[in-house]
Tab-separated table of C-alpha atoms in Angstrom:
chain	number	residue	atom	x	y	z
A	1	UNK	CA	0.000	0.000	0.000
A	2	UNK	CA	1.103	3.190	-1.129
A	3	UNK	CA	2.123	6.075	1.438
A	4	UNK	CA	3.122	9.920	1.504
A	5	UNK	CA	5.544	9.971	4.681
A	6	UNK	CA	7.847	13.504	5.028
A	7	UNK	CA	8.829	13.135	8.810
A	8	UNK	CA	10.589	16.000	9.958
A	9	UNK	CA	11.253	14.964	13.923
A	10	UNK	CA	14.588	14.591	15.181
A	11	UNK	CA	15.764	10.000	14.896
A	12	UNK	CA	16.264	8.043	17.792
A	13	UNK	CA	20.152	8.078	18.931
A	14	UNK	CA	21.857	6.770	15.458
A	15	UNK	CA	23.717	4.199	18.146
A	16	UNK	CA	20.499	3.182	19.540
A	17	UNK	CA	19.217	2.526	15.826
A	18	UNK	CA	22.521	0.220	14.606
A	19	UNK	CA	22.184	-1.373	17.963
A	20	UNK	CA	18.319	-2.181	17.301
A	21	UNK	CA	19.016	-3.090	13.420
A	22	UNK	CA	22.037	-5.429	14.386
A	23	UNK	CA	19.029	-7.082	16.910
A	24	UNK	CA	16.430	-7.217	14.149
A	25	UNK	CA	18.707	-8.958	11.397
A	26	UNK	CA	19.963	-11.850	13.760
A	27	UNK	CA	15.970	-12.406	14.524
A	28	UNK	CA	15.248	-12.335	10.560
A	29	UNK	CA	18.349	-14.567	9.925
A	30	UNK	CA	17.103	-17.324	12.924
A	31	UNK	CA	13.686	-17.050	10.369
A	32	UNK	CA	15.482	-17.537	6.823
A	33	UNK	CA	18.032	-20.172	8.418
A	34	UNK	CA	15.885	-23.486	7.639
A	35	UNK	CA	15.421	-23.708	3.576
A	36	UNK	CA	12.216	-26.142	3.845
A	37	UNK	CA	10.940	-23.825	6.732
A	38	UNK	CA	11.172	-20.785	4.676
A	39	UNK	CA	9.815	-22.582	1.907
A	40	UNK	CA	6.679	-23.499	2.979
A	41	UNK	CA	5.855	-20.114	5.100
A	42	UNK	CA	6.852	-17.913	2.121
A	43	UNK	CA	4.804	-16.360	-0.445
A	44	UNK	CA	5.720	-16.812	-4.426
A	45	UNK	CA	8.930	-18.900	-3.915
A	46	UNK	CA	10.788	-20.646	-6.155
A	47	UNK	CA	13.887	-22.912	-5.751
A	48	UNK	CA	15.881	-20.902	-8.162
A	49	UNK	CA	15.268	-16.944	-8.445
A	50	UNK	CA	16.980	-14.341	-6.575
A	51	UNK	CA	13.916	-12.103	-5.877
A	52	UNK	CA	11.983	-14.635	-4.264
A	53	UNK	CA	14.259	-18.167	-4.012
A	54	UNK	CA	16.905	-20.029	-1.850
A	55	UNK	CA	19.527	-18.097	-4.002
A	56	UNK	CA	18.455	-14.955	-2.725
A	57	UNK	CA	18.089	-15.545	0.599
A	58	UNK	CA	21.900	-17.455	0.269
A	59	UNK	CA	22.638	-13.436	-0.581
A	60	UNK	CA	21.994	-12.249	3.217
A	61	UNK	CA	24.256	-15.172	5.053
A	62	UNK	CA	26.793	-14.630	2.232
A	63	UNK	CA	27.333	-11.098	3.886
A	64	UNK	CA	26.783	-12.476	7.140
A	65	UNK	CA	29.633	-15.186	7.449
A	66	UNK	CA	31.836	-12.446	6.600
A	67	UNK	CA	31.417	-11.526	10.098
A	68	UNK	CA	30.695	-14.602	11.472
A	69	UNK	CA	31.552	-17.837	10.343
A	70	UNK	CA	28.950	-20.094	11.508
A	71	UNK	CA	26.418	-18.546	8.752
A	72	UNK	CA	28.523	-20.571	6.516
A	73	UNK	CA	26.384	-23.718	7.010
A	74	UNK	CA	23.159	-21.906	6.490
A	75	UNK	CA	24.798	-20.764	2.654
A	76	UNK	CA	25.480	-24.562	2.061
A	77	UNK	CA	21.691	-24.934	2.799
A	78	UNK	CA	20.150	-22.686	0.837
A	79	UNK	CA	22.399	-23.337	-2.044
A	80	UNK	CA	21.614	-26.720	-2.065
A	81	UNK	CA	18.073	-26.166	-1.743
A	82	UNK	CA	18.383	-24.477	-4.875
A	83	UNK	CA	20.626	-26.836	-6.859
A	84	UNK	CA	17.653	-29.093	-6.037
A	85	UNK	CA	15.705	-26.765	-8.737
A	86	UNK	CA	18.619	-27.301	-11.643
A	87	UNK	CA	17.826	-27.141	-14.758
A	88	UNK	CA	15.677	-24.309	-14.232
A	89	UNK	CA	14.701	-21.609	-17.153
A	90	UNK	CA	16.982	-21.051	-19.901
A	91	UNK	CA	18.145	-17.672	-20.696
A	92	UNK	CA	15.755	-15.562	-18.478
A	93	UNK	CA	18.243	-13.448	-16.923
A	94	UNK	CA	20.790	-12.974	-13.813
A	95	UNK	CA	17.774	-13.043	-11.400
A	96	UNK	CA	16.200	-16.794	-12.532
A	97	UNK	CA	17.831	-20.178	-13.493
A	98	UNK	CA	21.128	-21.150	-13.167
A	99	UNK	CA	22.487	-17.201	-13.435
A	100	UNK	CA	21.352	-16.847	-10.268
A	101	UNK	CA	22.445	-19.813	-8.672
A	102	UNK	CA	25.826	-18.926	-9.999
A	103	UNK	CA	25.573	-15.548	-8.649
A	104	UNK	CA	24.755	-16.649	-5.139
A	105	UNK	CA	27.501	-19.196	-4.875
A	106	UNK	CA	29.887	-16.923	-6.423
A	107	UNK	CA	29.435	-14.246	-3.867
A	108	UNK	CA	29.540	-16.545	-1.064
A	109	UNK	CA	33.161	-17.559	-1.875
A	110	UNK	CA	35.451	-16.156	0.212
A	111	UNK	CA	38.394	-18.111	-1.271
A	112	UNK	CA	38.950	-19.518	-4.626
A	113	UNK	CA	38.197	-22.767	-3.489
A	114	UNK	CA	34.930	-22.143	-1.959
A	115	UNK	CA	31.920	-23.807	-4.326
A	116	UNK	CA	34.551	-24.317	-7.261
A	117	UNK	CA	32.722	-27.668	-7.681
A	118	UNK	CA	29.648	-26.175	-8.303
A	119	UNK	CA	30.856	-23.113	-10.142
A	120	UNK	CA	32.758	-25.954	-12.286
A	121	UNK	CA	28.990	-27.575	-13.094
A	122	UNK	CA	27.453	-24.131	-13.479
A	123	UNK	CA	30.006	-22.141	-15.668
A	124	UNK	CA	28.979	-24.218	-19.061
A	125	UNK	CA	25.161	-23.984	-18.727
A	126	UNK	CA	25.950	-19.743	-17.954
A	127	UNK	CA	27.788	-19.985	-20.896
A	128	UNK	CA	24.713	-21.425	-23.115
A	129	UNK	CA	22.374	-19.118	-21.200
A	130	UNK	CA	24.426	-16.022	-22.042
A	131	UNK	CA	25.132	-16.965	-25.825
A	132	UNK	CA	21.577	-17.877	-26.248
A	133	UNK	CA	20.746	-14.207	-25.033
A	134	UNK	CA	22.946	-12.437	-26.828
A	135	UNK	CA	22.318	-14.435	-29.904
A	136	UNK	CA	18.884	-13.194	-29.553
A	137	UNK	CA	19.641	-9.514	-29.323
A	138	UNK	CA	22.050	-10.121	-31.968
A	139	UNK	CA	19.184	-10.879	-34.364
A	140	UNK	CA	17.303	-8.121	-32.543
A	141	UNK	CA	19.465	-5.290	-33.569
A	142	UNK	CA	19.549	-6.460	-37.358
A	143	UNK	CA	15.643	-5.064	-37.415
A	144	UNK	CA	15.933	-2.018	-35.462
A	145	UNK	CA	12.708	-0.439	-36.070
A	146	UNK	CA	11.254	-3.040	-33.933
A	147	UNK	CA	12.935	-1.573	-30.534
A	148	UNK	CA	13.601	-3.703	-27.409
A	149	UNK	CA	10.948	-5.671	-25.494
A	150	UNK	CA	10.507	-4.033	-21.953
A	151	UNK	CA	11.142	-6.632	-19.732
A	152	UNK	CA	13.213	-8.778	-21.601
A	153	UNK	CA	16.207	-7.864	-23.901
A	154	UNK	CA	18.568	-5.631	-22.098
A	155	UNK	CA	17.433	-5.334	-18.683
A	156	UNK	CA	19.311	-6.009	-15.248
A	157	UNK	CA	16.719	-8.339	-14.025
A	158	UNK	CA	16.229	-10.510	-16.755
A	159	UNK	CA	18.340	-9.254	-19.958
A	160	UNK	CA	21.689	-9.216	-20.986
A	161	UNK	CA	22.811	-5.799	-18.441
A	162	UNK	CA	22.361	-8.142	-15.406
A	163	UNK	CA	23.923	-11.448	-17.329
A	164	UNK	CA	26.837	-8.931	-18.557
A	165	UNK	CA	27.398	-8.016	-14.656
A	166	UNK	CA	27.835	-11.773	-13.263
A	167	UNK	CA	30.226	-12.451	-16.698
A	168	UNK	CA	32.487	-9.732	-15.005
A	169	UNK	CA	32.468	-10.759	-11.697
A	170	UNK	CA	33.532	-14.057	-13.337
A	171	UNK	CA	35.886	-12.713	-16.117
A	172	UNK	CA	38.457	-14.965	-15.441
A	173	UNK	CA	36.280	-18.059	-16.678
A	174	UNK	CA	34.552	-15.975	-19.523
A	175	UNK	CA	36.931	-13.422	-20.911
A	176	UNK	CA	35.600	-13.465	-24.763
A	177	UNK	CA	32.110	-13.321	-23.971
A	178	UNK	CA	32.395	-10.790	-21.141
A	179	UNK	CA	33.455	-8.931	-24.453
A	180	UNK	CA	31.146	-9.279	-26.887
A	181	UNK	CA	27.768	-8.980	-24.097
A	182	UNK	CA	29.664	-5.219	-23.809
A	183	UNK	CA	29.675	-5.131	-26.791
A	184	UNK	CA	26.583	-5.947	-27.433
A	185	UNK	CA	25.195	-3.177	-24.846
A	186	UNK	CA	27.230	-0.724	-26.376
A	187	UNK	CA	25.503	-1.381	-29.579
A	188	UNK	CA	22.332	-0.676	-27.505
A	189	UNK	CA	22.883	3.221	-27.528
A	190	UNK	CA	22.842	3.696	-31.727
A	191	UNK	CA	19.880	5.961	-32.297
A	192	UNK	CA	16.654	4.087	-34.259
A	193	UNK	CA	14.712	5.610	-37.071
A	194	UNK	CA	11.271	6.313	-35.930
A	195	UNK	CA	8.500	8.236	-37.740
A	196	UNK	CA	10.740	10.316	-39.832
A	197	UNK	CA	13.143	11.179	-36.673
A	198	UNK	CA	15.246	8.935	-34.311
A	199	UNK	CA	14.996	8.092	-31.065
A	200	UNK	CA	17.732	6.020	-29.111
A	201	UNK	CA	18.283	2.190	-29.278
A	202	UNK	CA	16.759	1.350	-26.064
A	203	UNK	CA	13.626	2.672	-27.209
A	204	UNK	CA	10.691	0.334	-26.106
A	205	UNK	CA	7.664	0.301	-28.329
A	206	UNK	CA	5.434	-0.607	-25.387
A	207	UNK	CA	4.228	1.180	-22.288
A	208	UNK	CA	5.700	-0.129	-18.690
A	209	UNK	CA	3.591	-1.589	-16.226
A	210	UNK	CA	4.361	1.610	-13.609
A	211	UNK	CA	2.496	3.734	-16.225
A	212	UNK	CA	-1.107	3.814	-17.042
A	213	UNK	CA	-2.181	3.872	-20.899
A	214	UNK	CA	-3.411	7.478	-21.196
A	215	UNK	CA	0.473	8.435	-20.309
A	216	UNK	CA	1.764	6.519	-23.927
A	217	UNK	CA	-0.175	8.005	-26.221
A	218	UNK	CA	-0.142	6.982	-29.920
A	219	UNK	CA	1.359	3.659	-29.134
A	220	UNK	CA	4.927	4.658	-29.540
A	221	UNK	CA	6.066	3.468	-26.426
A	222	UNK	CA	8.951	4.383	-23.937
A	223	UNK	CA	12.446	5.067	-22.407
A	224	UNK	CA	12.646	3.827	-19.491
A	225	UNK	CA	15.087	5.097	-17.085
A	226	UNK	CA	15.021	2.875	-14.384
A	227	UNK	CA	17.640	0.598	-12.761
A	228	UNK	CA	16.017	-2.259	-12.716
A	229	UNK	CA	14.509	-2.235	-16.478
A	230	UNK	CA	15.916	0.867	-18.507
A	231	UNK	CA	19.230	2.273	-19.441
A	232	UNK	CA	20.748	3.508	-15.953
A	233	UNK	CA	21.489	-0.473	-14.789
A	234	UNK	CA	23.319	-0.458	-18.452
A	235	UNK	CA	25.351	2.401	-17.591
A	236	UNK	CA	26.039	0.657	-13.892
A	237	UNK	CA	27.638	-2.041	-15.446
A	238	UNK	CA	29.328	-0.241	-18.536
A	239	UNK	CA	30.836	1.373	-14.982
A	240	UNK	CA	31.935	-1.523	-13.033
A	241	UNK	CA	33.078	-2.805	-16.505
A	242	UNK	CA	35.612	0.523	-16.885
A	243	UNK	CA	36.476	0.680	-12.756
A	244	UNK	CA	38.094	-3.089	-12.839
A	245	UNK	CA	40.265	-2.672	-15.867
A	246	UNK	CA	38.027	-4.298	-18.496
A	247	UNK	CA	38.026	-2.139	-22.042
A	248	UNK	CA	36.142	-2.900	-25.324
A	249	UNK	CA	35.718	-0.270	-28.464
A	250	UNK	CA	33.268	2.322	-27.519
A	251	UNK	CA	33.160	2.144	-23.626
A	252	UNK	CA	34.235	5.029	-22.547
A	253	UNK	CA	31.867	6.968	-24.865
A	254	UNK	CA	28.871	4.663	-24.354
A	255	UNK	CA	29.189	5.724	-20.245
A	256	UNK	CA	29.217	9.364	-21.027
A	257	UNK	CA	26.150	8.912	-23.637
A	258	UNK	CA	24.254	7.663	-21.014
A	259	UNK	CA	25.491	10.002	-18.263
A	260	UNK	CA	24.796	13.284	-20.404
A	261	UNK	CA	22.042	11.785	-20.785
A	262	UNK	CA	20.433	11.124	-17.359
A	263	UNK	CA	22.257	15.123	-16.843
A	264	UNK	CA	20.104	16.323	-19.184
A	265	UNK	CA	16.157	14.679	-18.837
A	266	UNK	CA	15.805	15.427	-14.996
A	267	UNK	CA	12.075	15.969	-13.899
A	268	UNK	CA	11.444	19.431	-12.731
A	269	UNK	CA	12.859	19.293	-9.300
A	270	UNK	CA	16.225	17.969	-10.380
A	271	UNK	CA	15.234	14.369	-10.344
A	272	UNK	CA	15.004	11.692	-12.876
A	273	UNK	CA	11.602	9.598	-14.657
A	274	UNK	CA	10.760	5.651	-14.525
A	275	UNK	CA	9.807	6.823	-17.755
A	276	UNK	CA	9.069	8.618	-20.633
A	277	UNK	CA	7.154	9.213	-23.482
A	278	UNK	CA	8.736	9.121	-26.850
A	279	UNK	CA	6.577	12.666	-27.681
A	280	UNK	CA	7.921	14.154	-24.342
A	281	UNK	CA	11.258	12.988	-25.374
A	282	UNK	CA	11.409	14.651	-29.336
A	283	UNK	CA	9.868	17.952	-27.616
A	284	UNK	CA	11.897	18.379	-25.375
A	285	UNK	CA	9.683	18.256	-22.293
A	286	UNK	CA	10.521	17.906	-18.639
A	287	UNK	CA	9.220	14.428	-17.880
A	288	UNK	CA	7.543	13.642	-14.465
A	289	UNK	CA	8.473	12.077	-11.651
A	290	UNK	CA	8.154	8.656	-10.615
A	291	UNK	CA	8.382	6.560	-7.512
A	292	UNK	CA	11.083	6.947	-4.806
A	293	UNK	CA	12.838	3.506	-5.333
A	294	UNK	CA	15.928	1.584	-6.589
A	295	UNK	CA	14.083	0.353	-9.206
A	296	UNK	CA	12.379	3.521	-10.929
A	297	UNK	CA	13.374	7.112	-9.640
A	298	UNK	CA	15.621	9.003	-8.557
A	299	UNK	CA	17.327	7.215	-5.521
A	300	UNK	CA	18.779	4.374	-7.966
A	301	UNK	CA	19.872	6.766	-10.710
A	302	UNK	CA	21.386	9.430	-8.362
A	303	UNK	CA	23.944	6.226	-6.662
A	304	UNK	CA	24.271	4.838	-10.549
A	305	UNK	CA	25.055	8.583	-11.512
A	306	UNK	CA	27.608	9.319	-8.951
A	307	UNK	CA	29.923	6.250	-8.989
A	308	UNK	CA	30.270	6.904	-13.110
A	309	UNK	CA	31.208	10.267	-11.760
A	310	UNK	CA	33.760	8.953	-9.699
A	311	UNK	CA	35.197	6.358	-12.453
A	312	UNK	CA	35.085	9.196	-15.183
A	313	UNK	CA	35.724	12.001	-12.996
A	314	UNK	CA	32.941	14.075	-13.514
A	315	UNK	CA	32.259	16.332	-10.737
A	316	UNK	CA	28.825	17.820	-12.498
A	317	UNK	CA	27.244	14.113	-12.488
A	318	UNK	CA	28.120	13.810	-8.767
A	319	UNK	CA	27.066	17.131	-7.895
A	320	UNK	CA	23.102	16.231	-9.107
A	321	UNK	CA	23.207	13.122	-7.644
A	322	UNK	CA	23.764	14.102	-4.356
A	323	UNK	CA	21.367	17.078	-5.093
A	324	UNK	CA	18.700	14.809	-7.045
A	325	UNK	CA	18.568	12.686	-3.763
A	326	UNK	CA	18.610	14.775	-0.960
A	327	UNK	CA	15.608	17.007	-2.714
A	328	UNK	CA	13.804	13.808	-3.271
A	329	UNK	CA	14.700	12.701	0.267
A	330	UNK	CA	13.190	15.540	1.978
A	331	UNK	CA	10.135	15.906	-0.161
A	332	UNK	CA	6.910	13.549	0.694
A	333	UNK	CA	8.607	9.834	-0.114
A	334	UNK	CA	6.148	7.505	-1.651
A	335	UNK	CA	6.604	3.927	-0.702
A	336	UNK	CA	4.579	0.934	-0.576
A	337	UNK	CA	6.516	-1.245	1.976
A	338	UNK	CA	10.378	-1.722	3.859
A	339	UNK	CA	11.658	-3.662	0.465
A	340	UNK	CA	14.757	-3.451	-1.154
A	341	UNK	CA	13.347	-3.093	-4.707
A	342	UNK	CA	10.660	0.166	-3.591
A	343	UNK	CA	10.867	0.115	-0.161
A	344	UNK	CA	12.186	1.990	3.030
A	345	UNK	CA	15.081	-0.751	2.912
A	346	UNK	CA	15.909	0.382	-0.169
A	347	UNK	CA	16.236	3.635	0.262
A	348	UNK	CA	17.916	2.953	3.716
A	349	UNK	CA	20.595	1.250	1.479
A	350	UNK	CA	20.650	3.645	-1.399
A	351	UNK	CA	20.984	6.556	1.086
A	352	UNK	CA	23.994	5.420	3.162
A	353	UNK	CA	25.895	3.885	0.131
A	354	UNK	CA	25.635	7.634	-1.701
A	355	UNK	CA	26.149	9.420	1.910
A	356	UNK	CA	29.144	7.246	2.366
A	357	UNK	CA	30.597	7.726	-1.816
A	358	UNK	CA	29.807	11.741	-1.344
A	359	UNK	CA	30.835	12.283	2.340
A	360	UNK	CA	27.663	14.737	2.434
A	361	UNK	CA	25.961	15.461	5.883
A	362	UNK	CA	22.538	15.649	5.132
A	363	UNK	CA	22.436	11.875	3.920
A	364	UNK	CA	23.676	10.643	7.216
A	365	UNK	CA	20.550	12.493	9.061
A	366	UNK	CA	18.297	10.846	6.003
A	367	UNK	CA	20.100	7.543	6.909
A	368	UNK	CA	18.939	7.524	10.537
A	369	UNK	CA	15.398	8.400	9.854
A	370	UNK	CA	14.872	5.775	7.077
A	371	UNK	CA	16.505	3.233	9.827
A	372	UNK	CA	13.922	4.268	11.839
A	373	UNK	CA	11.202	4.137	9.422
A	374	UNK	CA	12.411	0.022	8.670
A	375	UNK	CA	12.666	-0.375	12.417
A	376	UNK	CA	9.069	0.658	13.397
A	377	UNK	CA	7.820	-1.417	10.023
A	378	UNK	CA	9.043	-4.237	12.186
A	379	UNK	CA	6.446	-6.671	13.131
A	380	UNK	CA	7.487	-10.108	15.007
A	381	UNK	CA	4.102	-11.462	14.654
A	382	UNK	CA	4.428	-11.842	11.154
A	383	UNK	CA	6.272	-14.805	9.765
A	384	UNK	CA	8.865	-12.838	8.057
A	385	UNK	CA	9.307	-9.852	10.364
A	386	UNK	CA	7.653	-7.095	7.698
A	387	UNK	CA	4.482	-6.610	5.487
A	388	UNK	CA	5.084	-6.722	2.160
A	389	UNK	CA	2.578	-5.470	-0.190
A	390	UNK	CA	1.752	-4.234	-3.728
A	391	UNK	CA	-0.558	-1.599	-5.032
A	392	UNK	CA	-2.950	-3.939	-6.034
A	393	UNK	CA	-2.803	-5.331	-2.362
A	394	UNK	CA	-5.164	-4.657	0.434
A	395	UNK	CA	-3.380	-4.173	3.745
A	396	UNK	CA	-5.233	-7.011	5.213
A	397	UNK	CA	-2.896	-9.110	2.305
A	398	UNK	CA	0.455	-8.447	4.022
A	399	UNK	CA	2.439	-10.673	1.443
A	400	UNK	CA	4.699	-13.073	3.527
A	401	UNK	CA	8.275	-12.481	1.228
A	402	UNK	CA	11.471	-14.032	2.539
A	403	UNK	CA	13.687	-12.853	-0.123
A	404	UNK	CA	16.263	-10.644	-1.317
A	405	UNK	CA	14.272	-8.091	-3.566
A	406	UNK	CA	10.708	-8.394	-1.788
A	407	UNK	CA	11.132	-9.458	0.876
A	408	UNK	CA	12.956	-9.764	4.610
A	409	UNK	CA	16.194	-11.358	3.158
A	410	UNK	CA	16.830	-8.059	1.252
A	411	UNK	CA	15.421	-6.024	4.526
A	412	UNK	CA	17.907	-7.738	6.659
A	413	UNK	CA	21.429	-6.705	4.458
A	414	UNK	CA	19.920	-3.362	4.719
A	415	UNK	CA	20.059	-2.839	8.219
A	416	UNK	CA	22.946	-5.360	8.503
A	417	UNK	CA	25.142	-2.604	6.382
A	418	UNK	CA	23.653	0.124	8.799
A	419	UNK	CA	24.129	-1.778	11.567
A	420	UNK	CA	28.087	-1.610	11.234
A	421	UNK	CA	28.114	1.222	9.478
A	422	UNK	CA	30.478	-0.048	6.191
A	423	UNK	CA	29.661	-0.604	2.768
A	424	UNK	CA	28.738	-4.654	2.282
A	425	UNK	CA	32.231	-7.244	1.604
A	426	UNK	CA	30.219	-9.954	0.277
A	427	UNK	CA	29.383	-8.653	-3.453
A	428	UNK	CA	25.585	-8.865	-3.004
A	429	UNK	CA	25.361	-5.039	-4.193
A	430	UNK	CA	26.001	-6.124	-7.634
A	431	UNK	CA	22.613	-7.517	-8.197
A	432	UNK	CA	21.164	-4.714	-7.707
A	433	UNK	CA	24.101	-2.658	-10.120
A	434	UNK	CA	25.592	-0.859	-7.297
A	435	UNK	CA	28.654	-2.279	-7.460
């Protein structure tokens, strides 16, 4: 359920909070330990998936053992639990099948033997997944006109943006196809033809789901500018690409396409679209503001934003980040519950990594009261610790979600990171392009 929250009053002692947080995630983590437990309590699960699945919730005891070993067993677990699943879907993405089960085992390795059996057994059917993708936007970009299907063809959830981020973190085993799926994203940003003009190559000729029909008129579909589904999650990984060394033809201008970009359609107040119109975009119009989320809005585009700042050294994409998300931050903040994907535990995370990246003040006193915000969301009654809803969703539905994007596995790293106060040293962040 959707709410308008601007809360003004003066956080509980920030030491108070972590203490409180670093309580809440050992309670969630005693919840997510059991695989068959979680399971059968949990709404839409699924052995392999990294929204709602046993890789996702492997994510928060990845991070975990860092600090304590004995999480360890609970990652063998849950891993298992989802090898149980293999096959799975072919080719739909980093956050389904066996990318995400490679994901989730690769991040819980904190040597290079850890999981290289299973790594061994996953690396050749990531391989097939991957080609099989990028064959498919291969054949794609030979008819242009057509556009890209939202939801499917470059996306970071299930397109070749989030497949492209788990080849890097696993260059080593995939060097040339690392390659060409950058490649094949930087062949992403050449304009289309469309109606006697051009528009650019991530041009979708349908509407997104966040927008009603009335806002697409004409049919001519969209740009979408979220992290999740549109051309900021590109430019994350085109990012991480360029900070670890890795260069292919056209990177380096394909980064500051997309960052003049996002500079240049900001909404009114200095923040940035889920999406927008292809009319809005030939005329030149201000689009209009979306949700306050990772996925769509400004809080996931301002921390994508900054850290290409940082890797290209521009001070004037840094500078309206920061800006972008403290004006958003203390403006009425639409939510719908404490997830990681549109929720308070999103922006919790969002808002310490950029406070942390920019060094500015005013994020840290953001950062308590969103802590505060996830805190009181806290329910021990419920099976999973918070409600977690969708529009369509009557609060009497709370949505029981154990996982990583939903749900209380995603809720839990969250607070974990606020709890001690660092940025995570498990890799989880990458899923969601932040790293």
């Amino acid at each position: 359920m959707t709410t308008d929250v601007r809360d003004d009053a003066a956080p509980a002692d920030p030491a108070a909070l972590r203490e409180r947080a670093a309580q809440v995630v050992a309670e969630l983590a005693d919840r997510l330990a059991d695989p068959r437990r979680v399971a059968a309590a949990a709404d839409f699960w699924h052995a392999l998936g990294l929204s709602e699945g046993h890789p996702g919730a492997a994510l928060l005891f990845a991070e975990l053992a860092h600090h304590d070993p004995a999480h360890r067993a609970t990652i063998h677990a849950h891993l298992a639990a989802a090898a149980g699943g293999l096959p799975g879907p072919d080719a739909d993405g980093l956050f389904a099948g066996v990318p995400s089960l490679a994901f989730a085992a690769h991040t819980a390795r904190q040597a290079p033997e850890d999981y290289a059996g299973l790594m061994r057994r996953l690396d050749p059917a990531l391989d097939r997944s991957v080609r099989t993708r990028l064959d498919a936007e291969r054949a794609r970009q030979t008819e242009p006109q057509d556009g890209t299907a939202f939801h499917h063809d470059y996306d970071l959830i299930r397109g070749t943006t989030g497949l492209t981020r788990l080849l890097l973190a696993r260059r080593a085993e995939h060097p040339e196809l690392l390659h060409e799926a950058l490649a094949s994203l930087i062949r992403l940003l050449e304009p289309l033809p469309l109606r006697g003009g051009h528009v650019p190559g991530w041009w979708a000729p349908s509407g997104p789901q966040i927008d009603s029909e009335a806002d697409f008129p004409g049919g001519r579909g969209h740009l979408n500018f979220g992290v999740a589904h549109g051309i900021p999650g590109t430019l994350a990984v085109l990012t991480a690409a360029y900070q670890e060394g890795v260069r292919v033809p056209g990177l380096h201008g394909a980064m500051t396409g997309i960052g003049d970009l996002l500079l240049t359609w900001r909404t009114a107040d200095g923040g940035w679209p889920g999406s927008m119109t292809v009319q809005r975009f030939e005329d030149g119009a201000a689009p209009l503001r979306s949700r306050t989320a990772w996925c769509y809005g400004t809080p996931g585009v301002a921390c994508v934003l900054h850290r290409a700042g940082e890797a290209l050294d521009r001070a004037d994409w840094r500078e309206a980040a920061v800006a972008g998300l403290v004006r958003e931050l203390e403006a009425p903040v639409r939510v719908h519950d404490s997830s990681l994907c549109h929720g308070w535990g999103g922006l919790l995370h969002l808002t310490g990594r950029l406070g942390r990246a920019s060094g500015d003040p005013r994020l840290a006193v953001h950062r308590d009261r969103l802590a505060a915000r996830v805190l009181d969301a806290y329910d021990p009654a419920l099976p999973f610790g918070f409600r977690a809803g969708r529009r369509e969703e009557p609060r009497e539905s709370p949505g029981h979600y154990a996982g990583f994007l939903m749900g209380a596995a995603g809720i839990a790293l969250a607070l974990h990171s606020y709890a001690v106060d660092a940025s995570p040293l498990s890799g989880w962040e990458m899923a969601l392009a932040l790293r």
